[in-house]
Coordinates of C-alpha atoms in Angstrom, one line a residue:
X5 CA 0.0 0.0 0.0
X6 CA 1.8 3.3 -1.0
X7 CA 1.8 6.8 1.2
X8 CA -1.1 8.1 -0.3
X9 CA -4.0 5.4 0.2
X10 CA -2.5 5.1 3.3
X11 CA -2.7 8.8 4.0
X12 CA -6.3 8.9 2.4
X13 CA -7.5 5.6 4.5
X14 CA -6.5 7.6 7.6
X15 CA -8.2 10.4 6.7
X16 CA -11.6 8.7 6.1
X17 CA -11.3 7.0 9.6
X18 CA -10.8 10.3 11.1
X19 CA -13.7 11.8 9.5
X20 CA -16.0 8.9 10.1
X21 CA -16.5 7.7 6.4
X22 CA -14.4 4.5 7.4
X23 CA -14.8 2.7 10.8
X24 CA -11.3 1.1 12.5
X25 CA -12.5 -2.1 11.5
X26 CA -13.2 -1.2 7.8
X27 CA -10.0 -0.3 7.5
X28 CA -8.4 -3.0 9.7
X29 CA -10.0 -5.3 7.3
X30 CA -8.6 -3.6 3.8
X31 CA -5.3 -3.9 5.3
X32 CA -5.6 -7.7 6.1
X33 CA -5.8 -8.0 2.0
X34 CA -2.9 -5.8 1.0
X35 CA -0.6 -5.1 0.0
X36 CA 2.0 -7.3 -1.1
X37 CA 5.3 -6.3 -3.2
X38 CA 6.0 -7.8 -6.9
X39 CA 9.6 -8.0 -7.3
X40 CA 9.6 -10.4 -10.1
X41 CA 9.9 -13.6 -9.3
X42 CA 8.3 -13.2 -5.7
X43 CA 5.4 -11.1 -4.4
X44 CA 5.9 -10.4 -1.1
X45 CA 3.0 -10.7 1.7
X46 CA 4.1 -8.0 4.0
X47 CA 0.6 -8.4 5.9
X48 CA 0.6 -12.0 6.0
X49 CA 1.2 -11.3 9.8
X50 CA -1.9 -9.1 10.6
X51 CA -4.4 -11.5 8.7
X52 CA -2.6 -15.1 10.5
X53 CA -0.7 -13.9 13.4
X54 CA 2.8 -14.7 11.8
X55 CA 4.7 -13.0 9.1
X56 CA 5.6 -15.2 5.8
X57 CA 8.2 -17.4 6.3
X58 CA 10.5 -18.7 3.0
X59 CA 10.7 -21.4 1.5
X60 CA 14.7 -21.6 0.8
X61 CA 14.4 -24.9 -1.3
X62 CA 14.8 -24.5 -5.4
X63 CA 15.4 -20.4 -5.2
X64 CA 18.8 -19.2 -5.5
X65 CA 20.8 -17.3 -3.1
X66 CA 20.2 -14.2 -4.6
X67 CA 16.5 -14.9 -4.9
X68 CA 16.3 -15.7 -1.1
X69 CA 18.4 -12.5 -0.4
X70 CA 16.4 -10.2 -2.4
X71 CA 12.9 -11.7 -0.3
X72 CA 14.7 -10.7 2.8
X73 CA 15.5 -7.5 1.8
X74 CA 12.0 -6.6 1.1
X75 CA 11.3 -7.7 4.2
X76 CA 13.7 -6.3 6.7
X77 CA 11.9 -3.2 6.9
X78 CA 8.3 -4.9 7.5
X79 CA 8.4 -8.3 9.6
X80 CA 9.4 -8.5 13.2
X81 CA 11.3 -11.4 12.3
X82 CA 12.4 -13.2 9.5
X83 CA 12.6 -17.0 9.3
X84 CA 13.8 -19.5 5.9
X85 CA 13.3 -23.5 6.2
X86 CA 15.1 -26.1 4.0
X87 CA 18.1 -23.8 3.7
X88 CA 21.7 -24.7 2.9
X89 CA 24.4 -23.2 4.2
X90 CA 25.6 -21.8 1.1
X91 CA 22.3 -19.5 1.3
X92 CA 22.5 -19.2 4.7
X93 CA 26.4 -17.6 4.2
X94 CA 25.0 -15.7 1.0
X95 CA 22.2 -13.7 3.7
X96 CA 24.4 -13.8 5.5
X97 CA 26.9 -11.4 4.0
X98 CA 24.3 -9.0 3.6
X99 CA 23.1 -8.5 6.3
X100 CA 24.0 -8.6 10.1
X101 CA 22.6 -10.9 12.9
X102 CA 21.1 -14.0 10.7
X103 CA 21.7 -17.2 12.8
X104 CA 21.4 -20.8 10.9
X105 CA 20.3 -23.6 12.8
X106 CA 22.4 -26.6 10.9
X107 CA 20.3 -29.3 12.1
X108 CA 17.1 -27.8 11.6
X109 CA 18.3 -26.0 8.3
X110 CA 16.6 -22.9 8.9
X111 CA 18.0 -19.6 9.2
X112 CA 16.6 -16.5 11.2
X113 CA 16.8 -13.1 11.0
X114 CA 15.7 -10.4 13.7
X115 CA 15.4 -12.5 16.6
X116 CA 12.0 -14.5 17.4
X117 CA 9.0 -13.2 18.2
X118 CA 8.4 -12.1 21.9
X119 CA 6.8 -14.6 24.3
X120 CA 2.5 -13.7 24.5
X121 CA 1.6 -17.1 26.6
X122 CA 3.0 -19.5 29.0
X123 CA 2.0 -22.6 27.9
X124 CA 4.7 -24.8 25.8
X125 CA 4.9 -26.9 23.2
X126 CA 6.7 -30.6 23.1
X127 CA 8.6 -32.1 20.6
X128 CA 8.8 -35.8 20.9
X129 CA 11.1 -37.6 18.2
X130 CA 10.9 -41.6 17.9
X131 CA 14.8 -42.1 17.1
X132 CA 18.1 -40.1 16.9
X133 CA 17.5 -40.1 13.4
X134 CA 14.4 -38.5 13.2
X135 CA 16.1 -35.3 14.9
X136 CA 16.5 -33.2 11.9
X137 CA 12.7 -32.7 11.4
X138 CA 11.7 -32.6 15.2
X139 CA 14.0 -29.6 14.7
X140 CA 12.7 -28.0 12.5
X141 CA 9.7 -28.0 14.4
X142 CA 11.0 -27.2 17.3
X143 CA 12.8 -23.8 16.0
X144 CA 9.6 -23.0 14.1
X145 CA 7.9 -22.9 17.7
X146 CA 10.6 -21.0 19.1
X147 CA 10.3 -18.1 16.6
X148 CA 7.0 -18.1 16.7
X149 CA 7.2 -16.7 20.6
X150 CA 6.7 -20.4 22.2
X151 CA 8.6 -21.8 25.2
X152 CA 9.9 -25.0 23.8
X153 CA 10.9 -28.6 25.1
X154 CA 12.5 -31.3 23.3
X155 CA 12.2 -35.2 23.8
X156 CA 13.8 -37.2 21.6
X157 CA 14.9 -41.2 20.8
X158 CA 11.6 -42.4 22.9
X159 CA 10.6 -44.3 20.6
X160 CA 8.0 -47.8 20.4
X161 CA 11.4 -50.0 20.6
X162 CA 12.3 -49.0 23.6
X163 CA 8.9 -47.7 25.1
X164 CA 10.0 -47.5 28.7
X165 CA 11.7 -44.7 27.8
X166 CA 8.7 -42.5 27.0
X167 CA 7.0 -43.6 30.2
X168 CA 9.7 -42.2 32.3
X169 CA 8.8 -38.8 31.2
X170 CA 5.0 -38.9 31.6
X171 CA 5.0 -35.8 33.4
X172 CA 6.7 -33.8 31.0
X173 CA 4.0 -34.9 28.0
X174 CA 1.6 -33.8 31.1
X175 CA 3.5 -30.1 31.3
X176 CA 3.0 -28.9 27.4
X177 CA -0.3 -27.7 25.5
X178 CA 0.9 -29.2 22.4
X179 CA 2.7 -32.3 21.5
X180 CA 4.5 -32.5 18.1
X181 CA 5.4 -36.4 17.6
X182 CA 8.0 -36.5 15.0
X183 CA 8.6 -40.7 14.0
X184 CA 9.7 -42.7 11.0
X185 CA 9.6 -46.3 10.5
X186 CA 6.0 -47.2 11.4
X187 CA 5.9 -44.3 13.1
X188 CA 3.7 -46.1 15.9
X189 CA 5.2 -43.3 18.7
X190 CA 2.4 -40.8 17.3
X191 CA -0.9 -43.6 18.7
X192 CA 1.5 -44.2 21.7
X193 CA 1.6 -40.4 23.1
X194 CA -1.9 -39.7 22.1
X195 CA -3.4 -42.3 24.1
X196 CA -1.3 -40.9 27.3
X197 CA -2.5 -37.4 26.8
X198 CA -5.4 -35.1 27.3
X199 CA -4.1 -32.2 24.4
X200 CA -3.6 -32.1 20.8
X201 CA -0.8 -34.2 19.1
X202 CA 0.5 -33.3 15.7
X203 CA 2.2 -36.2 14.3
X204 CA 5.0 -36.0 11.7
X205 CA 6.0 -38.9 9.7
X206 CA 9.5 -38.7 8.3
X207 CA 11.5 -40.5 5.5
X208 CA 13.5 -42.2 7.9
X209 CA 13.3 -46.0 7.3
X210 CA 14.4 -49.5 5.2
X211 CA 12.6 -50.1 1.2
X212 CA 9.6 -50.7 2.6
X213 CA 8.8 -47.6 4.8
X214 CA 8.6 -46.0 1.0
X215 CA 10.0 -42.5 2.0
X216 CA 8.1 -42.1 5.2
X217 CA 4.3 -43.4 3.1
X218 CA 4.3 -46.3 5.7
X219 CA 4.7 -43.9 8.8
X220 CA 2.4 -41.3 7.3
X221 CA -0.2 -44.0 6.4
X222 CA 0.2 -45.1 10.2
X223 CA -0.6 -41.9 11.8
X224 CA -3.5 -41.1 9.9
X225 CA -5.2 -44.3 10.7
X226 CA -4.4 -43.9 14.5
X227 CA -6.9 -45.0 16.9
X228 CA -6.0 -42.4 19.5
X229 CA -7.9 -40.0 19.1
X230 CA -7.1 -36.5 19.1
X231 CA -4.1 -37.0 16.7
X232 CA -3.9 -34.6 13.6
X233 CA -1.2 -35.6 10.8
X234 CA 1.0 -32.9 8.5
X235 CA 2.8 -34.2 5.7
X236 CA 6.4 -36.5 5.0
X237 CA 9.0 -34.5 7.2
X238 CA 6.9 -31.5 7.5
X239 CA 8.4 -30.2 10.8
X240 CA 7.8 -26.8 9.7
X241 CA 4.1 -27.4 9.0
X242 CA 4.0 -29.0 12.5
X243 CA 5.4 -26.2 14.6
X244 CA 3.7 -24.0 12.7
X245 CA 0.4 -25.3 13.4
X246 CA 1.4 -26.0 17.1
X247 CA 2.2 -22.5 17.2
X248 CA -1.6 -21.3 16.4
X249 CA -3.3 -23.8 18.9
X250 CA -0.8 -22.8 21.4
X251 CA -1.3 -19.0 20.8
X252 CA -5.3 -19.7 21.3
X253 CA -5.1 -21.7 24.2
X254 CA -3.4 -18.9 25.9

């Protein structure tokens, strides 16, 4: 939106041709920025509750570096999944501050966004393998203002393990369950808890696992109930998503 409708909508609110929620809602819808090969939702934030996030995977460096520039000056922080560290170094060198979480492959700009709630989110991970995604879930949640906790290798083959940290699944508002294989963990921790569980099936696995099919096809025909399912190694999606029902249950 340029100066002058801005200028223009504030002058009908002030003159009472335009309530404050007229307006509020003809800024949900714009504006966004064409640069090209992007357009940029700089409002994305005031119509979700969280700025855009980028995808880093298949642009080039300087297409993820021109994104962030355009936003710099507009989102409280600024946040790229699936990123390599040759982007990440690219950013990077343009501009100051930009951390880059290896593991999680996401690199953040501006800090995270303050804590609004107390509750917490859990990230549960099936095997040592499986880390990778549950961070990139994790991180998400931890940008997006959350307190945090991570439990990882609990998984079905060992299942004592989870029950020794009962009360901690008891503690969060959210539980992300990140598991390959069968990915069985995500029925387990449903039927031990009283809150949402997002499950994540992951790629992790032998032949027959078929790139994580075998764990996603396994969560979505849990019979716990109360589980929800995002897609193969979708941590992002997860924490994401754990974020919002966090936020509400505030």
């Amino acid at each position: 939106m340029d100066e002058l409708r801005l200028t223009e909508m504030l002058d009908k609110v002030r003159d009472g041709s335009l309530s404050t929620d007229e307006a509020l809602a003809e800024l949900r819808r714009l504006p966004f920025e064409d640069i090209g090969y992007a357009k940029v939702d700089h409002h994305r934030a005031i119509r979700v509750g969280y700025p855009e996030v980028i995808f880093c995977q298949g642009k080039t460096k300087e297409q993820i570096a021109g994104i962030v520039d355009r936003l710099m000056g507009a989102s409280r922080v600024i946040m790229g999944t699936r990123c390599d560290e040759g982007q990440y170094a690219y950013v990077a060198s343009r501009h100051e501050g930009v951390v880059y979480h290896k593991e999680a492959r996401i690199f953040v700009a501006k800090g995270c966004l303050p804590r609004a709630h107390e509750g917490s989110i859990l990230v549960v991970s099936a095997g040592t393998s499986d880390i990778p995604i549950a961070e990139e879930a994790a991180i998400t949640c931890e940008v997006m203002g959350n307190a945090t906790e991570r439990l990882y290798d609990v998984g079905v083959a060992g299942i004592h393990r989870l029950l020794a940290y009962t009360g901690k699944l008891a503690e969060a508002n959210v539980i992300i369950v990140v598991a390959g294989m069968e990915g069985a963990l995500a029925s387990v921790v449903g039927g031990l808890v009283d809150k949402p569980v997002i499950a994540v099936p992951t790629s992790v696995g032998y032949g027959a696992n078929f790139g994580g099919l075998s764990a996603l096809l396994t969560m979505l025909n849990s019979c716990a109930s109360g589980v929800g399912v995002v897609n193969i190694d979708n941590g992002f999606g997860a924490g994401y998503l754990a974020s919002t029902i966090n936020r509400r249950m505030a």
